[in-house]
Coordinates of N, CA, C and O in Angstrom, one line a residue:
A1 N 260.3 -14.7 -128.5 CA 259.0 -15.9 -128.5 C 258.0 -15.3 -127.4 O 258.2 -14.3 -127.1
M2 N 256.7 -15.3 -128.2 CA 255.5 -14.7 -127.6 C 255.2 -15.5 -126.3 O 254.8 -16.8 -126.4
Y3 N 254.9 -14.9 -125.1 CA 254.5 -15.7 -123.9 C 252.8 -15.1 -123.6 O 252.6 -13.9 -123.9
R4 N 252.1 -16.2 -123.4 CA 250.8 -15.2 -123.1 C 250.7 -15.7 -121.8 O 251.3 -16.6 -120.8
R5 N 249.7 -14.6 -121.0 CA 249.8 -14.6 -119.7 C 249.2 -16.0 -119.1 O 249.3 -16.5 -118.3
E6 N 248.0 -16.5 -120.0 CA 247.8 -17.8 -119.5 C 248.7 -18.9 -119.1 O 248.3 -20.0 -118.2
Q7 N 249.8 -19.1 -119.6 CA 250.8 -20.0 -120.0 C 251.2 -19.9 -118.3 O 251.6 -21.1 -117.7
H8 N 251.2 -18.4 -117.8 CA 251.7 -18.6 -116.4 C 250.6 -18.7 -114.9 O 251.3 -18.9 -114.2
I9 N 249.7 -18.6 -115.8 CA 248.6 -18.1 -114.5 C 247.9 -20.0 -114.1 O 247.9 -20.2 -113.1
E10 N 248.0 -20.7 -115.2 CA 247.6 -22.1 -115.3 C 248.1 -22.8 -113.9 O 247.6 -23.8 -113.4
P11 N 249.8 -23.1 -114.2 CA 250.3 -23.9 -113.3 C 250.3 -23.4 -111.9 O 250.2 -24.7 -110.8
C12 N 250.3 -22.1 -111.4 CA 249.7 -21.5 -110.3 C 248.6 -21.9 -110.0 O 248.1 -22.5 -108.6
S13 N 247.0 -22.3 -110.8 CA 246.2 -22.6 -110.6 C 246.2 -24.0 -109.6 O 245.4 -24.2 -108.9
Y14 N 246.9 -24.7 -110.7 CA 246.8 -26.2 -109.9 C 247.4 -26.4 -108.8 O 247.1 -27.0 -107.9
A15 N 248.6 -25.2 -108.3 CA 249.5 -25.5 -107.1 C 248.7 -25.1 -106.0 O 248.4 -25.6 -104.5
V16 N 247.6 -24.2 -106.1 CA 246.6 -23.5 -105.5 C 245.7 -24.3 -105.1 O 245.3 -24.5 -104.0
R17 N 244.8 -25.0 -106.3 CA 243.5 -25.5 -105.9 C 244.0 -27.0 -105.1 O 243.3 -28.0 -104.4
L18 N 245.1 -27.7 -105.4 CA 245.8 -29.1 -104.8 C 245.3 -29.1 -103.3 O 245.0 -30.4 -103.2
P19 N 246.1 -28.4 -102.3 CA 245.5 -28.7 -101.1 C 244.0 -28.8 -100.8 O 243.6 -29.6 -100.0
A20 N 243.4 -28.0 -101.7 CA 241.9 -27.4 -101.3 C 241.4 -29.0 -101.5 O 240.5 -29.9 -100.8
V21 N 241.8 -29.6 -103.0 CA 241.6 -30.7 -103.6 C 241.6 -32.1 -102.3 O 240.8 -33.3 -102.0
M22 N 243.0 -32.0 -102.0 CA 243.5 -33.1 -101.0 C 242.3 -33.1 -99.4 O 242.0 -33.8 -98.6
L23 N 242.4 -31.7 -99.4 CA 241.2 -31.7 -98.0 C 240.0 -32.3 -98.0 O 239.5 -32.9 -97.2
I24 N 239.6 -31.9 -99.3 CA 238.1 -32.7 -99.5 C 237.9 -34.1 -99.2 O 237.5 -34.8 -99.0
L25 N 239.3 -34.6 -100.4 CA 239.1 -35.9 -100.4 C 239.6 -36.9 -98.7 O 239.0 -37.7 -98.8
S26 N 240.6 -36.3 -98.2 CA 240.5 -36.5 -96.9 C 239.4 -36.6 -95.9 O 239.3 -37.4 -95.2
S27 N 238.7 -36.0 -96.0 CA 237.7 -35.3 -95.2 C 236.5 -36.3 -95.7 O 236.2 -37.0 -94.9
R28 N 236.3 -36.8 -96.6 CA 235.2 -37.7 -97.2 C 235.7 -39.0 -96.9 O 235.0 -39.8 -96.2
I29 N 237.1 -39.1 -97.2 CA 237.6 -41.0 -96.4 C 237.3 -40.6 -95.2 O 236.6 -41.9 -94.9
T30 N 237.7 -40.0 -94.1 CA 236.9 -39.9 -92.5 C 235.8 -39.7 -92.5 O 235.7 -40.7 -91.8
A31 N 235.0 -39.2 -92.8 CA 233.7 -39.1 -92.9 C 233.3 -40.7 -93.5 O 232.3 -41.2 -92.5
G32 N 233.7 -41.2 -94.6 CA 233.0 -42.5 -94.8 C 233.5 -43.6 -93.7 O 232.5 -44.4 -93.6
L33 N 234.8 -43.9 -93.3 CA 234.9 -44.5 -92.0 C 234.1 -44.6 -90.9 O 233.8 -45.3 -90.3
A34 N 233.9 -43.1 -90.4 CA 233.2 -42.9 -89.2 C 232.0 -43.2 -89.6 O 231.2 -44.1 -88.8
C35 N 231.3 -43.2 -90.8 CA 229.8 -43.4 -90.7 C 229.9 -45.0 -91.0 O 229.0 -45.5 -90.4
G36 N 230.6 -45.7 -91.4 CA 230.6 -47.2 -91.7 C 230.8 -47.7 -90.6 O 230.5 -48.7 -90.3
G37 N 231.9 -47.3 -89.5 CA 232.1 -47.9 -88.4 C 231.1 -47.9 -87.4 O 230.6 -48.5 -86.7
S38 N 230.2 -46.7 -87.6 CA 229.2 -46.5 -86.6 C 227.9 -47.2 -87.2 O 227.2 -47.8 -86.3
T39 N 227.8 -47.6 -88.2 CA 226.8 -48.5 -88.9 C 227.0 -50.0 -88.3 O 226.1 -50.6 -88.2
V40 N 228.3 -50.3 -88.1 CA 228.7 -51.7 -87.6 C 228.4 -51.6 -86.0 O 228.0 -52.9 -85.5
V41 N 228.9 -50.6 -85.2 CA 229.2 -50.4 -83.9 C 228.1 -50.2 -83.3 O 227.4 -51.1 -82.0
V42 N 227.0 -49.4 -83.4 CA 225.9 -49.0 -82.8 C 225.0 -50.2 -82.6 O 224.3 -50.5 -81.4
P43 N 224.4 -51.1 -83.9 CA 223.8 -52.4 -83.7 C 224.4 -53.3 -82.8 O 223.4 -53.6 -81.8
M44 N 225.6 -53.4 -82.8 CA 226.3 -54.3 -81.7 C 225.9 -53.9 -80.3 O 225.8 -54.4 -79.0
Y45 N 226.2 -52.6 -79.9 CA 226.2 -51.9 -78.8 C 225.0 -51.8 -78.4 O 224.4 -52.3 -77.2
L46 N 224.0 -51.6 -79.2 CA 222.7 -51.8 -79.0 C 221.6 -53.2 -78.4 O 221.1 -53.3 -77.4
G47 N 222.8 -54.5 -78.8 CA 222.0 -55.4 -79.1 C 222.7 -55.9 -77.3 O 222.0 -56.6 -76.7
E48 N 224.1 -55.4 -76.9 CA 224.5 -55.6 -75.8 C 223.8 -55.1 -74.5 O 223.8 -55.7 -73.4
I49 N 223.2 -54.0 -75.0 CA 223.2 -53.2 -73.5 C 221.5 -53.1 -73.7 O 221.0 -52.7 -72.2
A50 N 220.5 -53.7 -74.7 CA 219.2 -53.5 -74.7 C 218.8 -54.8 -73.9 O 219.3 -55.5 -73.9
P51 N 217.9 -54.8 -73.0 CA 217.0 -55.8 -72.4 C 216.6 -56.6 -73.5 O 216.2 -56.5 -74.8
A52 N 216.5 -58.1 -73.1 CA 216.3 -59.2 -74.2 C 214.9 -59.0 -74.9 O 214.8 -59.3 -76.3
H53 N 213.8 -58.7 -74.5 CA 212.9 -58.1 -75.4 C 212.5 -57.1 -76.7 O 211.8 -57.2 -77.3
L54 N 213.7 -56.6 -75.8 CA 213.7 -55.1 -76.9 C 215.0 -55.5 -77.9 O 215.0 -54.5 -79.0
R55 N 216.0 -56.3 -78.0 CA 217.0 -56.4 -78.7 C 217.1 -56.1 -80.2 O 217.6 -55.4 -80.8
G56 N 216.3 -57.0 -80.7 CA 215.5 -57.1 -82.2 C 215.2 -55.7 -82.8 O 215.6 -55.2 -83.6
Q57 N 214.4 -55.3 -81.8 CA 213.6 -54.3 -82.2 C 214.3 -52.9 -82.5 O 214.4 -52.1 -83.3
L58 N 215.0 -52.7 -81.1 CA 215.9 -51.4 -81.4 C 217.3 -51.9 -82.8 O 217.4 -50.5 -83.0
G59 N 217.9 -53.4 -82.7 CA 218.6 -53.2 -83.8 C 218.3 -52.7 -85.2 O 218.8 -52.3 -85.9
S60 N 216.5 -53.1 -85.6 CA 215.9 -53.2 -86.6 C 215.8 -51.4 -86.7 O 215.9 -51.0 -87.9
A61 N 215.3 -50.8 -85.4 CA 215.3 -49.4 -85.5 C 216.2 -48.9 -85.9 O 215.9 -47.7 -87.2
F62 N 217.7 -49.1 -85.8 CA 218.5 -48.2 -86.1 C 218.6 -48.4 -87.5 O 219.0 -47.6 -88.1
L63 N 218.9 -49.5 -87.9 CA 218.8 -50.0 -89.4 C 218.5 -49.0 -90.4 O 218.4 -48.2 -91.1
L64 N 216.7 -49.2 -90.0 CA 215.6 -48.3 -90.3 C 215.7 -47.0 -90.7 O 215.5 -46.3 -91.7
T65 N 216.3 -46.4 -89.6 CA 216.5 -44.9 -89.3 C 217.5 -44.6 -90.0 O 217.8 -43.4 -91.3
A66 N 218.9 -45.2 -90.2 CA 219.8 -45.0 -91.2 C 219.6 -45.1 -92.7 O 219.9 -44.0 -93.4
V67 N 218.8 -46.2 -93.0 CA 218.3 -46.1 -94.2 C 217.3 -45.1 -94.8 O 217.7 -44.3 -95.7
T68 N 216.5 -44.4 -93.9 CA 215.9 -43.4 -94.3 C 216.4 -42.0 -94.1 O 215.8 -41.3 -95.0
G69 N 217.5 -41.9 -93.3 CA 218.0 -40.9 -93.7 C 218.7 -41.3 -94.9 O 218.9 -39.8 -95.6
M70 N 219.6 -41.7 -95.4 CA 220.0 -42.0 -96.6 C 219.2 -41.8 -98.0 O 219.5 -40.7 -98.7
L71 N 218.1 -42.2 -97.8 CA 217.2 -42.1 -99.0 C 216.6 -40.8 -98.9 O 216.3 -40.0 -99.7
I72 N 216.5 -39.6 -97.8 CA 215.9 -38.5 -97.7 C 217.2 -37.3 -98.2 O 217.2 -36.7 -99.1
A73 N 218.6 -38.1 -98.0 CA 219.5 -37.7 -98.4 C 219.9 -37.9 -100.1 O 219.8 -36.7 -101.0
Q74 N 219.5 -38.5 -100.6 CA 219.5 -39.1 -102.1 C 218.4 -38.2 -102.8 O 218.4 -37.3 -103.7
V75 N 217.2 -37.9 -102.1 CA 215.9 -37.0 -102.4 C 216.5 -35.5 -102.7 O 215.9 -35.3 -103.8
I76 N 217.0 -35.4 -101.6 CA 217.0 -33.9 -101.3 C 218.4 -33.4 -102.4 O 218.2 -32.6 -103.1
G77 N 218.9 -34.4 -102.5 CA 220.3 -34.2 -103.7 C 219.7 -33.8 -104.9 O 220.9 -33.8 -106.0
L78 N 218.5 -34.7 -105.3 CA 218.2 -34.6 -106.9 C 217.8 -33.3 -107.4 O 217.2 -32.6 -106.8
P79 N 218.5 -33.0 -108.5 CA 218.3 -31.6 -109.5 C 217.3 -30.9 -109.1 O 216.9 -30.1 -109.0
S80 N 215.8 -31.9 -109.2 CA 214.7 -31.4 -109.6 C 213.9 -31.2 -108.4 O 213.0 -30.4 -108.4
V81 N 214.5 -31.3 -107.2 CA 214.5 -31.2 -106.0 C 214.9 -29.5 -105.5 O 213.9 -28.7 -105.4
L82 N 215.9 -29.4 -105.7 CA 216.7 -28.2 -105.1 C 217.3 -27.2 -106.0 O 218.3 -26.1 -106.3
G83 N 216.9 -27.8 -107.6 CA 217.5 -27.0 -108.8 C 218.7 -27.1 -109.3 O 220.2 -27.3 -109.2

């Protein structure tokens, strides 16, 4: 039977790539949970620690900066911006 080199290389490449893919997936999940948790916890903490006359402003300012950061990240990620 005729053997091609690609038949032997291909299974090895999947075995080599799998740990890297799993690391990326677990990192994305961890970062997502951390970002989501901080988006919930920080406004609560600011509401508890801030003086009464600043509570609404600080909570709104945090969410405004978070959304502005997301917008900037989306714009920078556009192919037309960075190529």
